JSON list of C-alpha atoms in Angstrom, two decimals:
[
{"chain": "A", "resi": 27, "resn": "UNK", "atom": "CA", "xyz": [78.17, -23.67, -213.18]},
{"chain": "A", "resi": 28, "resn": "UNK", "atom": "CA", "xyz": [75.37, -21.80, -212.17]},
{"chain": "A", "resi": 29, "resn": "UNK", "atom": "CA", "xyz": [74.66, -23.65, -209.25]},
{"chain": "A", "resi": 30, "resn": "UNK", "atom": "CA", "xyz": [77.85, -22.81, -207.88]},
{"chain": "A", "resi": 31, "resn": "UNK", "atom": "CA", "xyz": [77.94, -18.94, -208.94]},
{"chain": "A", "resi": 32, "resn": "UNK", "atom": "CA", "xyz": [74.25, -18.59, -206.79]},
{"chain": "A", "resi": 33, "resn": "UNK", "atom": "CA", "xyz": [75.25, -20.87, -204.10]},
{"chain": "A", "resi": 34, "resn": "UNK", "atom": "CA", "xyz": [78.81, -19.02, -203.75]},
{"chain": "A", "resi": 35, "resn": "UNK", "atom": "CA", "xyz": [76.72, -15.62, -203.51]},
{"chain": "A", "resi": 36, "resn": "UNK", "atom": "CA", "xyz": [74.48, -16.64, -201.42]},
{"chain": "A", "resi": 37, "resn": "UNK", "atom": "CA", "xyz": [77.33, -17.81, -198.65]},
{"chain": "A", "resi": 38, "resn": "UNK", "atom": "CA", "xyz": [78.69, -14.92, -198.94]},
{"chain": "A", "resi": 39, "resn": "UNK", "atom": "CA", "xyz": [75.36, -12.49, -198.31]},
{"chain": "A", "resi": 40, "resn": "UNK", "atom": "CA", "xyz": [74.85, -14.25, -195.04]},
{"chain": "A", "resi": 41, "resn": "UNK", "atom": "CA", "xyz": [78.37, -13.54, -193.96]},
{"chain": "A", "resi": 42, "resn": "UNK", "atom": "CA", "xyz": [78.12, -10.16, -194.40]},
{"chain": "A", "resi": 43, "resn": "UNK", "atom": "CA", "xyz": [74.60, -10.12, -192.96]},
{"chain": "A", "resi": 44, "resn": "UNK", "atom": "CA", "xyz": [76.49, -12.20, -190.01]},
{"chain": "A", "resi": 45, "resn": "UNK", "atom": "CA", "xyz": [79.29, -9.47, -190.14]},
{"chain": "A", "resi": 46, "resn": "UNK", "atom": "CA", "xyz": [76.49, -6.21, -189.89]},
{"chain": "A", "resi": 47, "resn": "UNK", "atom": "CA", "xyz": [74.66, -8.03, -186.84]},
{"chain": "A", "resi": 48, "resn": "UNK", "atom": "CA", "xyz": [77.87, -8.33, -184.90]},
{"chain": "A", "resi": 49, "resn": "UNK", "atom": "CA", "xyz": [79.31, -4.83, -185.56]},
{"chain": "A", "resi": 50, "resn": "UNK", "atom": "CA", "xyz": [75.83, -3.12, -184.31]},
{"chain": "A", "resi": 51, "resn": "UNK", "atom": "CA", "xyz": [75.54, -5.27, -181.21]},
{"chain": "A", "resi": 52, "resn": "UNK", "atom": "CA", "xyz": [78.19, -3.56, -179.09]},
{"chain": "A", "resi": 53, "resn": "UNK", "atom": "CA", "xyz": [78.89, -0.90, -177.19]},
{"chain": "A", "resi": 54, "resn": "UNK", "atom": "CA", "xyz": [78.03, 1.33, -180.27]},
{"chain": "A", "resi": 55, "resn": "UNK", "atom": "CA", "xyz": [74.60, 0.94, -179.10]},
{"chain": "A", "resi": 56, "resn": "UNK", "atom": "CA", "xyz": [74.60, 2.67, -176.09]},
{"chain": "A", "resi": 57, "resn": "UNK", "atom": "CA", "xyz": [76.04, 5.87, -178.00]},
{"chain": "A", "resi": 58, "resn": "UNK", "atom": "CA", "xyz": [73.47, 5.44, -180.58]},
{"chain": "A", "resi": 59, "resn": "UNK", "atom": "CA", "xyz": [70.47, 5.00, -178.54]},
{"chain": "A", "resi": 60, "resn": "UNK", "atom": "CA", "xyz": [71.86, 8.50, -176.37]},
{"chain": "A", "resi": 61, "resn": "UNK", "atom": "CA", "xyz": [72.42, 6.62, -173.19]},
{"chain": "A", "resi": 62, "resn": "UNK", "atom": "CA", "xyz": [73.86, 9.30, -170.90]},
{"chain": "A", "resi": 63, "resn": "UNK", "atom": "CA", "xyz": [77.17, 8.77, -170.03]},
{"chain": "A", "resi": 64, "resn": "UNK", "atom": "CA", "xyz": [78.00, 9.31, -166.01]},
{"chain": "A", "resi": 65, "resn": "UNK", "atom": "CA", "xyz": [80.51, 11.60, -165.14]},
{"chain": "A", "resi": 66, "resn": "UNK", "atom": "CA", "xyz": [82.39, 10.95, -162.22]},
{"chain": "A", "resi": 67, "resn": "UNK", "atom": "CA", "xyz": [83.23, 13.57, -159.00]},
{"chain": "A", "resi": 68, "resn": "UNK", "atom": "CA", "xyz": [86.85, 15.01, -159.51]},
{"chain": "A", "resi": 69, "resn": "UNK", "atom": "CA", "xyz": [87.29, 13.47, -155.64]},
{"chain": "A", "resi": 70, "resn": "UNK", "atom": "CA", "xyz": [86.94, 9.80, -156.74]},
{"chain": "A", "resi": 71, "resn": "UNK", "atom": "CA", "xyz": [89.48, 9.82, -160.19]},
{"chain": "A", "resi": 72, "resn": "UNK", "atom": "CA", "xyz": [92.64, 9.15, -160.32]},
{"chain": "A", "resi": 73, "resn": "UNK", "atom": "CA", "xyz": [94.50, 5.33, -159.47]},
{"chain": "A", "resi": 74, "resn": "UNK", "atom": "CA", "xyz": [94.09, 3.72, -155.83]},
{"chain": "A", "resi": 75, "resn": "UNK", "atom": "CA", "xyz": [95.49, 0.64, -154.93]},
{"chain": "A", "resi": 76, "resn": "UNK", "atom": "CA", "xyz": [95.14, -2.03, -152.29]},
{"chain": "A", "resi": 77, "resn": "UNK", "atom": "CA", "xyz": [98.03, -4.72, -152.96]},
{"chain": "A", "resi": 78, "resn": "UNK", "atom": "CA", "xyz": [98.58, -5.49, -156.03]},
{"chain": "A", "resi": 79, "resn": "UNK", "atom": "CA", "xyz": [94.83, -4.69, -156.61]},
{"chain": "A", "resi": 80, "resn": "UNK", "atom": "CA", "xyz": [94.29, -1.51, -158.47]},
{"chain": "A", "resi": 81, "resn": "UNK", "atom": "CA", "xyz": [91.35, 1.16, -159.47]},
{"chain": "A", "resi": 82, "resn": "UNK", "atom": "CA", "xyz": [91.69, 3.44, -162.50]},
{"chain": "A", "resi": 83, "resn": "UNK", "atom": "CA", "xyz": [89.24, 5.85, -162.79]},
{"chain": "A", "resi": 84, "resn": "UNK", "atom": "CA", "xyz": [88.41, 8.85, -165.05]},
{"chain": "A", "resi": 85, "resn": "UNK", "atom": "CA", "xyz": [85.65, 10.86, -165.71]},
{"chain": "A", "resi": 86, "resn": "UNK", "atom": "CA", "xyz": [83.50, 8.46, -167.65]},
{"chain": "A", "resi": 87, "resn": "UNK", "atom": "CA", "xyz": [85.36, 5.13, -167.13]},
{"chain": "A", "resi": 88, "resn": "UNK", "atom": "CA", "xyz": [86.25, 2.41, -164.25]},
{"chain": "A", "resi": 89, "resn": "UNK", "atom": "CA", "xyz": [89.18, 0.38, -164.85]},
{"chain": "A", "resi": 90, "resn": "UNK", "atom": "CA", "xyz": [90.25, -2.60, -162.33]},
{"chain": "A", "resi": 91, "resn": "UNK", "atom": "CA", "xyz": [92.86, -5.02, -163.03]},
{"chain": "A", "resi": 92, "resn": "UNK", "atom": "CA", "xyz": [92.86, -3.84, -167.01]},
{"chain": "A", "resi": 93, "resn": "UNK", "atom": "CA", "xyz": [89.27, -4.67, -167.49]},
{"chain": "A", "resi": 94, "resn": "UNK", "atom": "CA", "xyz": [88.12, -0.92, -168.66]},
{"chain": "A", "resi": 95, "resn": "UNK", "atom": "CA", "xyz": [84.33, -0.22, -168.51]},
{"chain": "A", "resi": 96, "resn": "UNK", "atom": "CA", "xyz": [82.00, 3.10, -169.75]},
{"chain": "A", "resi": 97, "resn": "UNK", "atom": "CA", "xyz": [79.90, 4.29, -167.27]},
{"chain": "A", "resi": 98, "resn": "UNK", "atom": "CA", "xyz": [76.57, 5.40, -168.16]},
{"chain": "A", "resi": 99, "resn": "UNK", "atom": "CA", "xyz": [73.96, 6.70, -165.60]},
{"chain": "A", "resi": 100, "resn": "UNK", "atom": "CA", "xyz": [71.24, 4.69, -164.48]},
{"chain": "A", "resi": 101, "resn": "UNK", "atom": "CA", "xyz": [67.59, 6.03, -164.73]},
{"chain": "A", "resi": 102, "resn": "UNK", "atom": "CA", "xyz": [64.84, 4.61, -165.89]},
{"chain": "A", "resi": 103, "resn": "UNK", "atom": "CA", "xyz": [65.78, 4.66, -169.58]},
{"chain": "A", "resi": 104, "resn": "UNK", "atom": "CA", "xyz": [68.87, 2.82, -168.45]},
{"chain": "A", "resi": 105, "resn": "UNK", "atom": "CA", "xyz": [67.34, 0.49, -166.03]},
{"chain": "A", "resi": 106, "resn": "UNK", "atom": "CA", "xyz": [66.39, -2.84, -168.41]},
{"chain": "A", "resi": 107, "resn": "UNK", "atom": "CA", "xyz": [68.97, -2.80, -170.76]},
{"chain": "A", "resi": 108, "resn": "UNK", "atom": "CA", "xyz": [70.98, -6.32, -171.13]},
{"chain": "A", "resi": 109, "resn": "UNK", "atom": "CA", "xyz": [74.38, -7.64, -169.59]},
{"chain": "A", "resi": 110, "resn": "UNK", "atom": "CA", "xyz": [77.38, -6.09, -171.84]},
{"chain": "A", "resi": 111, "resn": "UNK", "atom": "CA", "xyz": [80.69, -6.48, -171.26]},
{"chain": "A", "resi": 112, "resn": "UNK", "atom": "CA", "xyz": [82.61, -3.34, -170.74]},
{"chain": "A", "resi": 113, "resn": "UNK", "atom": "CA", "xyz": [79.11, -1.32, -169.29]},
{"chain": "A", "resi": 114, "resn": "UNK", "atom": "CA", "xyz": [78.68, -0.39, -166.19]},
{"chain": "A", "resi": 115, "resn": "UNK", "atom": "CA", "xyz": [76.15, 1.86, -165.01]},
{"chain": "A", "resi": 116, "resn": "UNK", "atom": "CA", "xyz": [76.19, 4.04, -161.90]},
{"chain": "A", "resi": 117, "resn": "UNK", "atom": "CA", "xyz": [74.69, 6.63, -160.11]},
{"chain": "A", "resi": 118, "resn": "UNK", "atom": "CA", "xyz": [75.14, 9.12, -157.14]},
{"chain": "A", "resi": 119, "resn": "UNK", "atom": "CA", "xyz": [73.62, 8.31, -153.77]},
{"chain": "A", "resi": 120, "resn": "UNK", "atom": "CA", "xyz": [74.30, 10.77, -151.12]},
{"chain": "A", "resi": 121, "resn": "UNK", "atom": "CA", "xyz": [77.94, 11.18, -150.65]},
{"chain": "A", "resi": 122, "resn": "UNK", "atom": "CA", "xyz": [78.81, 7.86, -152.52]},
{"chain": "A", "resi": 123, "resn": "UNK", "atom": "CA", "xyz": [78.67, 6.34, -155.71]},
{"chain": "A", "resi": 124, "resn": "UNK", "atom": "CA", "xyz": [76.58, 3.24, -156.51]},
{"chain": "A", "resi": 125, "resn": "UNK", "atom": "CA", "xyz": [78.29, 1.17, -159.77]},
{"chain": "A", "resi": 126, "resn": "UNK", "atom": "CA", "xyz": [75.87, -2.01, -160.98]},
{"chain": "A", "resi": 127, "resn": "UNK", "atom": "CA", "xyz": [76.90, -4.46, -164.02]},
{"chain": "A", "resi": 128, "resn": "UNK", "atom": "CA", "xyz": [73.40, -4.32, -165.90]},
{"chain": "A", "resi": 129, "resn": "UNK", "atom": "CA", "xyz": [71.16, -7.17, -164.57]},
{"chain": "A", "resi": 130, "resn": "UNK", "atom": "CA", "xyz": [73.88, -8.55, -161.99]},
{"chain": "A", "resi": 131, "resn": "UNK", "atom": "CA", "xyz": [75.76, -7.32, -159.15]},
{"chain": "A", "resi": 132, "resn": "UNK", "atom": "CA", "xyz": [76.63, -3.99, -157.88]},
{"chain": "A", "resi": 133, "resn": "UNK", "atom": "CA", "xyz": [79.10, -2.31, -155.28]},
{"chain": "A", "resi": 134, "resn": "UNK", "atom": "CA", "xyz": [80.00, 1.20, -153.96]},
{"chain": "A", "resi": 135, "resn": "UNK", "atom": "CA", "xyz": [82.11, 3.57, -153.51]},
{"chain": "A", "resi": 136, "resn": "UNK", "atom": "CA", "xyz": [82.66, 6.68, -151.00]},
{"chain": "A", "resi": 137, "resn": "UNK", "atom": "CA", "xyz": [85.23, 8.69, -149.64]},
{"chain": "A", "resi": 138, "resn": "UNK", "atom": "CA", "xyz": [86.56, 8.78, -146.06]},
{"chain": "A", "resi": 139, "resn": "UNK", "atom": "CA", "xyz": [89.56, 11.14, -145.90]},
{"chain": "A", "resi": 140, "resn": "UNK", "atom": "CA", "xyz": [92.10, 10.51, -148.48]},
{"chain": "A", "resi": 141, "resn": "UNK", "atom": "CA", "xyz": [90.98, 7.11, -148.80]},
{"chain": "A", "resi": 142, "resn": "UNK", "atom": "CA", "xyz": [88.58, 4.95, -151.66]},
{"chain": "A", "resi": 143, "resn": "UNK", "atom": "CA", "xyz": [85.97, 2.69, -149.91]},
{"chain": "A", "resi": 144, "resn": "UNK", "atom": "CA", "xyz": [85.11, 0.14, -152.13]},
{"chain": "A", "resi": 145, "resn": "UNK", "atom": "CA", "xyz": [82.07, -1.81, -150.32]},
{"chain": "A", "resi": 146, "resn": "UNK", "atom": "CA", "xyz": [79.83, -4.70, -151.63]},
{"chain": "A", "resi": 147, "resn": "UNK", "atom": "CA", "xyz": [77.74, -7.42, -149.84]},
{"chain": "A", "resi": 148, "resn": "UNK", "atom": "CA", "xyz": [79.05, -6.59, -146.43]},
{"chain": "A", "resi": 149, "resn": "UNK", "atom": "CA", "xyz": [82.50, -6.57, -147.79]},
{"chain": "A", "resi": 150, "resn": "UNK", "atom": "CA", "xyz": [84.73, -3.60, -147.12]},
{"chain": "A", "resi": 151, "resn": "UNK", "atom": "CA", "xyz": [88.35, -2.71, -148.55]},
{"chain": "A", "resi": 152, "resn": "UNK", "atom": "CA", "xyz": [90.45, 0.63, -147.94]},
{"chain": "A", "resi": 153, "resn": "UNK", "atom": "CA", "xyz": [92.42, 1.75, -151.04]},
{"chain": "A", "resi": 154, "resn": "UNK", "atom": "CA", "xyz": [94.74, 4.56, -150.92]},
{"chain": "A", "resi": 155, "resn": "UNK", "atom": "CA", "xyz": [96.06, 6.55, -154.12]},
{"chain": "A", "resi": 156, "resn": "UNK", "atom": "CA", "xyz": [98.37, 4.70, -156.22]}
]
């Protein structure tokens, strides 16, 4: 009977050890190490559409298609941190706004009238408010 009490206790202290890892490693990380969060111009918030394709943004997020993301500004504190989902990190250059996915791909963003231009890898698209 004893066997089973310590072997019972025992599953259950590396569940909850289990449970603790995967609660830290999250976006609750970047608040906790002070990451500082971007805030974006007042000319680029607001919803813009192309089609059926769509842009939310607001002064510290960037939403396409429902996929919502935090942006954080990228220095050199912010500059190795890992692939998250839900992270972006972004930066002002000039009159437009560079936005990377940490250690992957990255696009911009600039104003030309009262349109969005979204750029990335020689690709261009026009949005217009939504």
């Amino acid at each position: 009977m004893k066997k089973v009490t310590k072997f019972v206790v025992a599953v259950l202290i590396m569940v909850s050890a289990v449970g603790v890892v995967s609660a830290v490693s999250g976006d609750a990380v970047y608040a906790k190490a002070h990451y500082p969060s971007f805030t974006m111009p007042k000319k680029y918030r607001g919803t813009w559409k192309n089609g059926k394709d769509r842009i939310k943004i607001t002064k510290n997020t960037y939403q396409t298609n429902g996929h919502k993301s935090k942006l954080y500004l990228l220095n050199s504190k912010t500059n190795g941190i890992a692939f998250k989902s839900h992270v972006l990190l972004a930066y002002k250059h000039g009159k437009e706004i560079i936005i990377v996915i940490p250690q992957s791909d990255g696009w911009g963003i600039s104003r030309k009238g009262k349109n969005l231009i979204w750029y990335s890898m020689g690709t261009t698209v026009k949005y217009h408010r939504g």
